[in-house]
Amino acid sequence: MRLLMYSTFALLLATGAGAAPAPGDPAEEIAQLKKRVDELENQNRQMTQLLAALVARLDRPSEALAVPSAAAVAHSALPSSPAPVPPPAQTKEAGSPFRLYGMLRLDIDIDTQRPNSTQTPLFITSPGGGKGGDFAMHPRLTRVGLDFNGPSVAALGNAEFTGKLETDFENGGSESRQIIRIRHAYMKSTWGSFSLLAGQTWDVFSPLFPTVNNDTLMWNAGNLGDRRPQVRAAYAPKVGKGQFSLDAAIGLTGAVDALDLDGNGYADGMQSMRPNVQSRIGYSRPLWVAGQPFAVGGSVFNGWLETSHAIGGRLVLPMAGYNADYTLPVSRFLTLRGEGWWGRNMSDFRGGVGQSVTVSAGRVVRGRGGWSEAKIRISRYWSLVPGFTTDNPVKADLVSGNRQRNRAFYLGNRFTPGGKLEFGADYFRWHTDYLGLLPGIDNRVNIFFQYGF
């Protein structure tokens, strides 16, 4: 109110509204009085608008109170056509479009029989002479990611643009000089229930993965699907209480195994001059467990390899896979999930225990497998995850020395004392069978310490 009084006083001083007209011609005096009445009415309108603006801003304490100076009020009160005072601007504080996230992690791995790699195990080697166990400790799964939420683009139908760049350090190097690796790098545009993605991320095919073995997610031992460059379209309409999802993508063949069967220096997937094609249809809806929807889906992929000389009488070797996935929350304390699959020539999608074509026999390796696990919540801070996973190539497609079966029973433990701190202690009974060789049997323990940010 003091500001209002000061502004009013300055306005009156500037315009001389309180001065009496000088004596003289009566007609002239009447004209001057009429002019001053018009000026006072104009001033009254200005003061009314100023008061309304002040009241409106006082009703919004979060906004800064910007009161016009006395000089500005005096200037606006000079005889002229009155101009409306604009309402206070509605401003929204803009946050950063970037969000940094990640985790710090240390893993300890102990094996009684050596896997093909202690830190990134895919199968267990057949025993030879001497001691077969090993020990490793590494921070390679430490992760750093950056999410981007960009402005909408009106020229593209108000598409909302987002993106992700995520890295870890599981890309070789020495144990104190690890090399950075790209996990995800993509841009995504969204129009309501429809979206387009371009970049590197998870395959559309076989979208789930087990809780344990974060190094290699039980690849080549029953779990399929990896990350690769792709272009993907997705449509996820809501239907009643549930939601359908339709995904289709074209991806780079050879992104995972870089297969070169003819040894000519060119990856056979790229030499085919065709991408692989993936699709999935899924459905999810809430059941009786709050926040844990039931979900089921089916996915397929097709791809092609081409060689410079015939293998088994063919230059073009087809690839195919069929997968079913499910997530079933039974109660607040128990969730079941897993996948089952069948296919052929699947090493680029982590099937067939890493075997795609038996060149000496001229045969494409077929296989089937899957995995399933139960997540049991023992308490607020502790969960148990027992599970089983298996990959079974068709024996008739193999030759001596090939991996005939790769399977594991596991028991995972997850401890979450608070915040984003997590500890894990996982046990594996891992068994890899060979055609004509002794099986590899490993008792593997993985212990990790992890803090997210």
XYZ file of N, CA and C in Angstrom, residues 26-268:
729
model
N -13.930 33.159 -18.924
C -14.725 32.029 -18.406
C -14.740 30.860 -19.372
N -14.856 31.127 -20.670
C -14.875 30.013 -21.629
C -13.559 29.241 -21.594
N -12.438 30.028 -21.498
C -11.123 29.377 -21.423
C -11.008 28.544 -20.159
N -11.544 29.091 -19.031
C -11.471 28.362 -17.771
C -12.288 27.078 -17.846
N -13.462 27.143 -18.489
C -14.297 25.929 -18.615
C -13.574 24.876 -19.454
N -12.912 25.316 -20.523
C -12.179 24.375 -21.380
C -11.038 23.708 -20.620
N -10.313 24.540 -19.816
C -9.205 23.975 -19.031
C -9.712 22.982 -17.991
N -10.855 23.362 -17.331
C -11.424 22.459 -16.330
C -11.859 21.141 -16.967
N -12.482 21.217 -18.157
C -12.894 19.989 -18.850
C -11.693 19.119 -19.201
N -10.605 19.795 -19.637
C -9.400 19.064 -19.992
C -8.829 18.344 -18.778
N -8.848 19.057 -17.604
C -8.296 18.438 -16.391
C -9.188 17.308 -15.891
N -10.511 17.453 -16.078
C -11.395 16.349 -15.710
C -11.070 15.110 -16.543
N -10.831 15.326 -17.856
C -10.454 14.191 -18.716
C -9.139 13.558 -18.248
N -8.193 14.457 -17.864
C -6.912 13.932 -17.389
C -7.084 13.127 -16.102
N -7.924 13.639 -15.185
C -8.143 12.922 -13.926
C -8.818 11.566 -14.173
N -9.762 11.527 -15.115
C -10.392 10.250 -15.429
C -9.380 9.260 -16.001
N -8.478 9.769 -16.847
C -7.425 8.916 -17.398
C -6.512 8.398 -16.292
N -6.158 9.336 -15.361
C -5.329 8.930 -14.234
C -6.031 7.872 -13.386
N -7.333 8.039 -13.205
C -8.092 7.083 -12.412
C -8.058 5.688 -13.050
N -8.183 5.625 -14.389
C -8.090 4.341 -15.062
C -6.703 3.705 -14.881
N -5.670 4.580 -15.021
C -4.309 4.075 -14.848
C -4.098 3.523 -13.444
N -4.605 4.263 -12.429
C -4.431 3.826 -11.047
C -5.215 2.548 -10.774
N -6.391 2.419 -11.376
C -7.194 1.203 -11.195
C -6.463 -0.009 -11.770
N -5.882 0.143 -12.969
C -5.136 -0.957 -13.584
C -3.887 -1.289 -12.773
N -3.199 -0.254 -12.259
C -2.018 -0.480 -11.443
C -2.375 -1.232 -10.171
N -3.479 -0.833 -9.539
C -3.911 -1.502 -8.325
C -4.262 -2.965 -8.606
N -4.951 -3.227 -9.714
C -5.303 -4.607 -10.064
C -4.056 -5.458 -10.281
N -3.044 -4.869 -10.938
C -1.802 -5.596 -11.166
C -1.090 -5.911 -9.857
N -1.076 -4.928 -8.933
C -0.427 -5.147 -7.643
C -1.133 -6.213 -6.833
N -2.445 -6.197 -6.846
C -3.210 -7.202 -6.102
C -2.967 -8.593 -6.684
N -2.952 -8.675 -8.019
C -2.720 -9.971 -8.658
C -1.346 -10.524 -8.297
N -0.339 -9.667 -8.256
C 1.008 -10.132 -7.931
C 1.149 -10.454 -6.453
N 0.450 -9.723 -5.610
C 0.472 -10.059 -4.195
C -0.176 -11.409 -3.943
N -1.145 -11.797 -4.796
C -1.786 -13.103 -4.657
C -0.851 -14.233 -5.084
N 0.257 -13.919 -5.792
C 1.231 -14.927 -6.187
C 2.559 -14.605 -5.535
N 2.759 -15.053 -4.299
C 3.967 -14.668 -3.577
C 5.242 -15.235 -4.166
N 5.106 -16.297 -5.006
C 6.313 -16.880 -5.577
C 6.931 -15.994 -6.641
N 6.165 -15.041 -7.182
C 6.698 -14.163 -8.222
C 7.271 -12.895 -7.595
N 8.266 -12.382 -8.240
C 8.869 -11.139 -7.756
C 7.883 -9.994 -7.946
N 7.819 -9.101 -6.931
C 6.914 -7.961 -6.988
C 7.604 -6.830 -7.725
N 7.168 -6.578 -8.942
C 7.764 -5.525 -9.766
C 6.791 -4.350 -9.810
N 7.110 -3.263 -9.104
C 6.239 -2.096 -9.027
C 6.820 -0.993 -9.891
N 6.030 -0.379 -10.767
C 6.538 0.710 -11.601
C 7.017 1.873 -10.735
N 8.069 2.521 -11.201
C 8.587 3.682 -10.468
C 7.636 4.865 -10.597
N 7.836 5.869 -9.698
C 6.997 7.073 -9.737
C 7.151 7.802 -11.052
N 8.384 7.810 -11.586
C 8.608 8.497 -12.853
C 7.838 7.810 -13.983
N 7.823 6.443 -13.942
C 7.090 5.727 -14.975
C 5.607 5.987 -14.870
N 5.090 6.048 -13.619
C 3.671 6.330 -13.433
C 3.344 7.731 -13.923
N 4.202 8.696 -13.591
C 3.965 10.073 -14.026
C 3.978 10.171 -15.543
N 4.926 9.447 -16.165
C 5.012 9.480 -17.624
C 3.760 8.875 -18.260
N 3.257 7.759 -17.675
C 2.083 7.120 -18.247
C 0.841 7.961 -18.048
N 0.850 8.909 -17.100
C -0.335 9.713 -16.821
C -0.417 10.972 -17.658
N 0.593 11.249 -18.482
C 0.524 12.423 -19.340
C -0.633 12.289 -20.303
N -1.277 13.414 -20.694
C -2.444 13.356 -21.588
C -2.114 12.607 -22.876
N -2.796 11.484 -23.089
C -2.651 10.654 -24.285
C -3.756 9.627 -24.247
N -3.890 8.890 -25.347
C -4.889 7.831 -25.345
C -4.439 6.743 -24.392
N -5.312 6.304 -23.472
C -4.889 5.325 -22.469
C -4.526 3.989 -23.118
N -3.395 3.421 -22.667
C -2.943 2.113 -23.156
C -3.180 1.076 -22.075
N -3.725 -0.079 -22.432
C -3.994 -1.100 -21.418
C -2.704 -1.655 -20.827
N -2.744 -1.952 -19.536
C -1.598 -2.537 -18.859
C -1.643 -4.047 -19.046
N -0.596 -4.650 -19.604
C -0.624 -6.098 -19.834
C -0.634 -6.859 -18.514
N -1.277 -8.041 -18.482
C -1.286 -8.828 -17.257
C 0.102 -9.376 -16.956
N 0.338 -9.732 -15.713
C 1.650 -10.277 -15.358
C 1.977 -11.510 -16.194
N 3.216 -11.595 -16.660
C 3.622 -12.728 -17.504
C 3.657 -14.014 -16.686
N 3.133 -15.103 -17.274
C 3.174 -16.398 -16.621
C 4.459 -17.101 -17.072
N 5.426 -17.159 -16.208
C 6.709 -17.744 -16.558
C 6.875 -19.090 -15.867
N 7.569 -20.025 -16.556
C 7.863 -21.334 -16.001
C 9.363 -21.522 -16.004
N 9.884 -21.811 -14.832
C 11.326 -21.959 -14.734
C 11.772 -23.191 -15.516
N 12.647 -23.012 -16.463
C 13.089 -24.108 -17.326
C 14.234 -24.844 -16.668
N 14.108 -26.192 -16.514
C 15.186 -26.993 -15.969
C 16.116 -27.454 -17.067
N 17.192 -28.138 -16.670
C 18.143 -28.642 -17.645
C 17.522 -29.790 -18.432
N 17.755 -29.857 -19.739
C 17.223 -30.979 -20.528
C 18.018 -32.266 -20.327
N 19.121 -32.225 -19.578
C 19.978 -33.384 -19.373
C 19.824 -33.932 -17.957
N 19.866 -35.259 -17.842
C 19.853 -35.915 -16.533
C 20.972 -36.942 -16.486
N 21.888 -36.751 -15.563
C 23.016 -37.667 -15.392
C 22.622 -38.781 -14.422
N 22.984 -40.009 -14.753
C 22.709 -41.134 -13.869
C 23.814 -42.167 -14.029
N 23.790 -43.174 -13.193
C 24.774 -44.240 -13.310
C 24.920 -45.008 -12.016
N 26.031 -45.733 -11.911
C 26.309 -46.487 -10.692
C 27.804 -46.752 -10.595
N 28.255 -46.883 -9.367
C 29.616 -47.305 -9.068
C 29.531 -48.754 -8.600
N 30.403 -49.607 -9.110
C 30.252 -51.032 -8.830
C 31.595 -51.744 -8.819
N 31.714 -52.717 -7.921
C 32.863 -53.611 -7.877
C 32.352 -55.041 -7.840
N 32.901 -55.907 -8.720
C 32.527 -57.319 -8.785
C 33.697 -58.203 -8.375
N 33.371 -59.276 -7.659
C 34.328 -60.322 -7.308
C 33.788 -61.633 -7.856
N 34.597 -62.360 -8.651
C 34.180 -63.609 -9.285
C 35.125 -64.739 -8.888
N 34.532 -65.870 -8.486
C 35.308 -67.045 -8.091
C 34.740 -68.249 -8.834
N 35.609 -69.035 -9.495
C 35.197 -70.216 -10.260
C 36.019 -71.426 -9.831
N 35.365 -72.592 -9.765
C 36.098 -73.832 -9.511
C 36.577 -74.475 -10.811
N 35.952 -74.110 -11.948
C 36.415 -74.525 -13.280
C 36.311 -73.314 -14.197
N 37.335 -73.066 -14.981
C 37.398 -71.821 -15.730
C 36.293 -71.709 -16.775
N 35.586 -70.581 -16.814
C 34.722 -70.281 -17.960
C 35.571 -69.769 -19.110
N 34.945 -69.516 -20.241
C 35.701 -68.987 -21.377
C 36.320 -67.636 -21.037
N 35.678 -66.869 -20.142
C 36.222 -65.611 -19.635
C 35.717 -65.429 -18.211
N 36.593 -65.146 -17.286
C 36.181 -65.021 -15.888
C 35.221 -63.853 -15.690
N 35.474 -62.730 -16.358
C 34.653 -61.539 -16.160
C 33.424 -61.513 -17.056
N 33.505 -62.131 -18.224
C 32.366 -62.154 -19.147
C 32.087 -63.595 -19.565
N 31.577 -64.425 -18.666
C 31.422 -65.859 -18.953
C 30.242 -66.140 -19.877
N 30.468 -67.044 -20.835
C 29.419 -67.505 -21.740
C 29.228 -69.012 -21.650
N 30.292 -69.754 -21.354
C 30.224 -71.199 -21.162
C 31.433 -71.622 -20.350
N 31.412 -72.867 -19.881
C 32.503 -73.400 -19.061
C 33.381 -74.290 -19.933
N 34.684 -74.116 -19.824
C 35.610 -74.874 -20.658
C 35.702 -76.327 -20.202
N 36.032 -77.206 -21.146
C 36.262 -78.608 -20.815
C 37.557 -78.709 -20.009
N 37.563 -79.492 -18.925
C 38.755 -79.529 -18.070
C 39.945 -80.165 -18.773
N 41.124 -79.636 -18.474
C 42.381 -80.191 -18.977
C 43.262 -80.527 -17.798
N 44.563 -80.518 -18.001
C 45.463 -80.807 -16.903
C 45.651 -79.604 -15.998
N 46.014 -79.859 -14.747
C 46.308 -78.787 -13.808
C 45.065 -78.243 -13.138
N 45.265 -77.197 -12.340
C 44.183 -76.580 -11.571
C 43.267 -75.790 -12.497
N 41.947 -75.921 -12.300
C 41.015 -75.311 -13.226
C 40.311 -74.079 -12.734
N 40.476 -73.670 -11.476
C 39.742 -72.543 -10.928
C 40.389 -71.200 -11.209
N 39.688 -70.108 -10.847
C 40.255 -68.766 -11.002
C 39.539 -67.775 -10.090
N 40.093 -66.575 -10.034
C 39.574 -65.487 -9.196
C 39.762 -64.179 -9.947
N 38.771 -63.300 -9.856
C 38.874 -61.990 -10.517
C 38.156 -60.942 -9.680
N 38.611 -59.706 -9.816
C 37.979 -58.557 -9.167
C 38.074 -57.375 -10.126
N 36.938 -56.685 -10.379
C 36.980 -55.604 -11.370
C 35.854 -54.594 -11.138
N 36.064 -53.344 -11.615
C 35.026 -52.312 -11.558
C 34.405 -52.033 -12.923
N 34.518 -52.962 -13.872
C 34.168 -52.691 -15.263
C 32.686 -52.402 -15.484
N 31.823 -52.878 -14.597
C 30.397 -52.625 -14.766
C 29.955 -51.286 -14.173
N 30.879 -50.504 -13.680
C 30.562 -49.117 -13.330
C 29.986 -48.429 -14.558
N 28.914 -47.683 -14.364
C 28.126 -47.190 -15.502
C 27.872 -45.692 -15.366
N 27.903 -45.002 -16.504
C 27.556 -43.581 -16.560
C 26.602 -43.374 -17.738
N 25.498 -42.679 -17.487
C 24.524 -42.436 -18.543
C 24.026 -41.013 -18.533
N 23.513 -40.592 -19.680
C 22.978 -39.245 -19.834
C 21.681 -39.330 -20.619
N 20.579 -38.920 -19.983
C 19.285 -38.829 -20.658
C 19.053 -37.404 -21.130
N 18.413 -37.263 -22.281
C 18.123 -35.945 -22.841
C 16.636 -35.829 -23.130
N 16.016 -34.745 -22.679
C 14.618 -34.439 -22.985
C 14.576 -33.111 -23.718
N 14.408 -33.176 -25.017
C 14.446 -31.970 -25.824
C 13.077 -31.338 -25.979
N 13.041 -30.147 -26.570
C 11.755 -29.484 -26.822
C 10.998 -30.180 -27.943
N 9.688 -29.999 -27.956
C 8.885 -30.560 -29.038
C 9.146 -29.788 -30.330
N 8.958 -30.459 -31.459
C 9.231 -29.870 -32.769
C 7.897 -29.701 -33.493
N 7.471 -28.442 -33.628
C 6.166 -28.159 -34.228
C 6.097 -28.617 -35.676
N 7.212 -28.496 -36.410
C 7.214 -28.859 -37.824
C 7.014 -30.354 -38.042
N 7.215 -31.169 -36.993
C 7.028 -32.612 -37.089
C 5.833 -33.059 -36.256
N 4.792 -32.239 -36.248
C 3.582 -32.611 -35.517
C 3.749 -32.573 -34.023
N 4.563 -31.621 -33.520
C 4.840 -31.487 -32.082
C 5.440 -32.769 -31.502
N 6.339 -33.386 -32.253
C 7.017 -34.581 -31.767
C 7.886 -34.248 -30.565
N 7.850 -35.114 -29.574
C 8.694 -34.964 -28.390
C 9.977 -35.759 -28.603
N 11.123 -35.087 -28.468
C 12.404 -35.730 -28.729
C 13.133 -36.029 -27.427
N 13.615 -37.265 -27.314
C 14.433 -37.690 -26.185
C 15.640 -38.443 -26.717
N 16.594 -38.700 -25.845
C 17.779 -39.434 -26.249
C 18.487 -40.026 -25.050
N 19.411 -40.938 -25.321
C 20.176 -41.585 -24.252
C 21.569 -41.912 -24.738
N 22.543 -41.702 -23.865
C 23.912 -42.159 -24.071
C 24.349 -42.825 -22.777
N 24.681 -44.128 -22.861
C 25.052 -44.885 -21.659
C 26.301 -45.691 -21.937
N 27.238 -45.659 -21.003
C 28.515 -46.342 -21.186
C 28.877 -47.130 -19.933
N 29.738 -48.128 -20.120
C 30.430 -48.757 -18.999
C 31.868 -49.008 -19.454
N 32.594 -49.886 -18.788
C 34.021 -50.031 -19.060
C 34.396 -51.480 -19.374
N 33.416 -52.269 -19.844
C 33.637 -53.671 -20.168
C 34.026 -53.813 -21.635
N 35.174 -53.235 -21.992
C 35.587 -53.268 -23.401
C 37.071 -53.554 -23.542
N 37.593 -54.351 -22.620
C 39.003 -54.709 -22.725
C 39.902 -53.746 -21.983
N 41.179 -53.783 -22.336
C 42.178 -53.001 -21.615
C 42.737 -53.785 -20.446
N 43.651 -53.181 -19.703
C 44.233 -53.852 -18.547
C 43.328 -53.671 -17.336
N 43.653 -54.349 -16.262
C 42.782 -54.318 -15.087
C 42.833 -52.994 -14.333
N 43.720 -52.122 -14.662
C 43.695 -50.779 -14.080
C 43.574 -49.707 -15.162
N 43.365 -50.147 -16.411
C 43.223 -49.224 -17.538
C 42.075 -49.705 -18.433
N 40.894 -49.820 -17.847
C 39.749 -50.344 -18.595
C 39.341 -49.379 -19.700
N 38.743 -49.936 -20.753
C 38.357 -49.148 -21.922
C 36.850 -48.927 -21.914
N 36.435 -47.718 -22.206
C 35.019 -47.369 -22.189
C 34.278 -48.079 -23.323
N 33.000 -48.396 -23.077
C 32.163 -49.099 -24.055
C 30.803 -48.414 -24.124
N 30.282 -48.256 -25.329
C 28.924 -47.726 -25.488
C 27.920 -48.862 -25.273
N 26.984 -48.645 -24.358
C 25.874 -49.575 -24.179
C 24.662 -49.110 -24.990
N 24.249 -47.875 -24.768
C 23.113 -47.298 -25.489
C 23.524 -45.954 -26.073
N 23.057 -45.677 -27.258
C 23.256 -44.369 -27.890
C 22.165 -44.206 -28.934
N 21.094 -43.496 -28.582
C 19.969 -43.377 -29.520
C 19.207 -42.084 -29.313
N 18.445 -41.715 -30.340
C 17.482 -40.614 -30.282
C 16.100 -41.204 -30.517
N 15.092 -40.558 -29.940
C 13.736 -41.088 -30.022
C 12.750 -39.945 -30.158
N 11.801 -40.074 -31.077
C 10.732 -39.092 -31.243
C 9.397 -39.781 -30.950
N 8.506 -39.068 -30.243
C 7.260 -39.664 -29.777
C 6.074 -38.785 -30.138
N 5.030 -39.425 -30.647
C 3.746 -38.772 -30.897
C 2.676 -39.580 -30.157
N 2.377 -39.235 -28.932
C 1.371 -39.979 -28.189
C 1.789 -41.425 -27.980
N 1.032 -42.369 -28.550
C 1.311 -43.797 -28.377
C 2.300 -44.345 -29.400
N 2.726 -43.512 -30.352
C 3.623 -43.961 -31.419
C 4.995 -43.329 -31.245
N 6.049 -44.095 -31.542
C 7.406 -43.559 -31.412
C 8.321 -44.162 -32.467
N 9.382 -43.410 -32.792
C 10.445 -43.860 -33.683
C 11.773 -43.716 -32.957
N 12.622 -44.719 -33.082
C 13.930 -44.716 -32.424
C 15.006 -45.026 -33.446
N 16.139 -44.338 -33.334
C 17.283 -44.598 -34.206
C 18.550 -44.558 -33.362
N 19.309 -45.654 -33.398
C 20.540 -45.714 -32.623
C 20.777 -47.119 -32.116
N 21.573 -47.224 -31.064
C 21.891 -48.532 -30.487
C 21.162 -48.714 -29.173
N 20.446 -49.825 -29.038
C 19.776 -50.192 -27.792
C 19.450 -51.679 -27.844
N 18.613 -52.150 -26.918
C 18.282 -53.575 -26.843
C 17.512 -54.028 -28.086
N 17.696 -55.292 -28.436
C 16.902 -55.900 -29.498
C 15.422 -55.876 -29.135
N 14.575 -55.803 -30.165
C 13.142 -56.015 -29.982
C 12.897 -57.476 -29.626
N 13.633 -58.363 -30.255
C 13.516 -59.807 -30.026
C 14.022 -60.162 -28.635
N 13.278 -60.997 -27.910
C 13.669 -61.515 -26.599
C 14.036 -60.380 -25.635
N 13.043 -59.636 -25.127
C 13.322 -58.403 -24.403
C 13.718 -58.555 -22.935
N 13.479 -59.713 -22.318
C 13.788 -59.883 -20.898
C 15.178 -60.486 -20.707
N 15.709 -60.376 -19.480
C 16.954 -61.053 -19.154
C 16.978 -61.387 -17.671
N 17.716 -62.435 -17.279
C 17.739 -62.864 -15.885
C 18.331 -61.800 -14.965
N 18.032 -61.958 -13.680
C 18.522 -61.008 -12.676
C 20.021 -61.149 -12.457
N 20.550 -62.369 -12.545
C 21.940 -62.651 -12.191
C 22.870 -62.465 -13.388
N 24.183 -62.568 -13.099
C 25.231 -62.514 -14.109
C 25.130 -61.247 -14.954
N 25.289 -60.096 -14.313
C 25.182 -58.823 -15.019
C 26.302 -58.615 -16.031
N 27.345 -59.430 -15.982
C 28.413 -59.321 -16.974
C 27.911 -59.685 -18.365
N 27.261 -60.868 -18.481
C 26.823 -61.344 -19.793
C 25.387 -61.871 -19.800
N 24.633 -61.688 -18.727
C 23.180 -61.913 -18.713
C 22.783 -63.326 -19.132
N 23.648 -64.303 -18.896
C 23.414 -65.707 -19.265
C 23.229 -65.885 -20.770
N 23.901 -65.036 -21.554
C 23.920 -65.231 -23.004
C 24.608 -66.553 -23.342
N 24.161 -67.177 -24.428
C 24.677 -68.475 -24.882
C 24.398 -69.592 -23.887
N 23.652 -69.290 -22.821
C 23.287 -70.311 -21.843
C 21.776 -70.358 -21.645
N 21.015 -69.720 -22.528
C 19.565 -69.759 -22.434
C 18.875 -68.430 -22.640
N 19.587 -67.320 -22.429
C 18.990 -66.005 -22.647
C 19.450 -65.439 -23.988
N 18.508 -64.901 -24.761
C 18.803 -64.344 -26.079
C 18.604 -62.831 -26.070
N 19.064 -62.192 -27.158
C 18.904 -60.755 -27.333
C 20.076 -59.982 -26.778
N 20.502 -58.967 -27.526
C 21.642 -58.139 -27.129
C 21.343 -56.711 -27.555
N 22.359 -55.868 -27.563
C 22.220 -54.489 -28.049
C 22.859 -54.393 -29.428
N 22.230 -53.573 -30.308
C 22.792 -53.411 -31.649
C 22.235 -52.128 -32.272
N 22.912 -51.565 -33.291
C 22.351 -50.430 -34.037
C 21.065 -50.842 -34.731
N 20.061 -49.956 -34.708
C 18.755 -50.310 -35.269
C 17.918 -49.061 -35.517
N 16.872 -49.250 -36.301
C 15.808 -48.266 -36.463
C 14.522 -48.972 -36.065
N 13.786 -48.386 -35.122
C 12.642 -49.076 -34.522
C 11.404 -48.187 -34.519
N 10.250 -48.809 -34.798
C 8.956 -48.146 -34.652
C 8.166 -48.898 -33.597
N 7.465 -48.148 -32.737
C 6.700 -48.765 -31.654
C 5.348 -48.089 -31.526
N 4.338 -48.895 -31.262
C 2.982 -48.388 -31.039
C 2.433 -49.093 -29.804
N 2.016 -48.309 -28.797
C 1.578 -48.874 -27.524
C 0.242 -48.264 -27.105
N -0.862 -48.683 -27.725
C -2.165 -48.134 -27.366
C -2.715 -48.786 -26.094
N -3.478 -48.021 -25.345
C -4.165 -48.552 -24.170
C -5.512 -49.127 -24.607
N -5.824 -50.295 -24.073
C -7.091 -50.964 -24.374
C -7.713 -51.369 -23.043
N -8.746 -50.628 -22.625
C -9.339 -50.887 -21.322
C -8.334 -50.639 -20.218
N -8.178 -51.608 -19.326
C -7.210 -51.490 -18.243
C -5.826 -51.965 -18.644
N -5.706 -52.501 -19.840
C -4.432 -53.024 -20.277
C -3.797 -52.187 -21.369
N -2.682 -52.671 -21.876
C -1.951 -51.957 -22.929
C -1.309 -52.968 -23.867
N -1.538 -52.775 -25.171
C -0.858 -53.559 -26.188
C 0.447 -52.858 -26.571
N 1.395 -53.621 -27.059
C 2.629 -53.043 -27.595
C 2.979 -53.761 -28.882
N 3.226 -52.983 -29.915
C 3.629 -53.488 -31.220
C 4.949 -52.830 -31.583
N 6.011 -53.634 -31.745
C 7.343 -53.113 -32.049
C 7.893 -53.802 -33.283
N 8.565 -53.036 -34.120
C 9.230 -53.580 -35.302
C 10.524 -52.825 -35.524
N 11.562 -53.530 -35.956
C 12.865 -52.892 -36.128
C 13.647 -53.572 -37.236
N 14.549 -52.816 -37.832
C 15.590 -53.379 -38.685
C 16.920 -53.110 -37.992
N 17.780 -54.145 -37.935
C 19.032 -54.018 -37.196
C 20.212 -54.536 -37.986
N 21.392 -54.293 -37.453
C 22.636 -54.698 -38.104
C 22.948 -56.152 -37.771
N 23.034 -57.008 -38.774
C 23.441 -58.399 -38.581
C 24.963 -58.469 -38.504
N 25.445 -59.198 -37.506
C 26.883 -59.277 -37.277
C 27.380 -58.282 -36.257
N 26.482 -57.491 -35.673
C 26.891 -56.510 -34.666
C 27.453 -57.188 -33.422
N 27.002 -58.428 -33.134
C 27.433 -59.139 -31.931
C 28.576 -60.106 -32.223
N 28.387 -60.994 -33.223
C 29.408 -62.032 -33.440
C 30.364 -61.729 -34.591
N 30.067 -60.714 -35.433
C 30.937 -60.334 -36.557
C 31.368 -61.563 -37.359
N 30.437 -62.460 -37.655
C 30.749 -63.745 -38.263
C 31.316 -63.567 -39.675
N 32.416 -64.264 -39.952
C 33.057 -64.260 -41.274
C 33.410 -65.694 -41.619
N 32.413 -66.453 -42.076
C 32.580 -67.887 -42.306
C 33.542 -68.193 -43.444
N 33.576 -67.334 -44.466
C 34.447 -67.599 -45.612
C 35.827 -66.977 -45.463
N 36.056 -66.225 -44.384
C 37.378 -65.676 -44.119
C 37.866 -64.654 -45.115
N 36.940 -63.930 -45.759
C 37.369 -62.951 -46.764
C 37.529 -61.542 -46.203
N 37.403 -61.407 -44.885
C 37.594 -60.106 -44.270
C 36.341 -59.261 -44.188
N 35.214 -59.770 -44.655
C 33.947 -59.031 -44.599
C 32.939 -59.820 -43.761
N 32.285 -59.148 -42.848
C 31.269 -59.817 -42.036
C 30.150 -60.307 -42.941
N 29.745 -61.560 -42.750
C 28.771 -62.167 -43.647
C 27.397 -61.506 -43.555
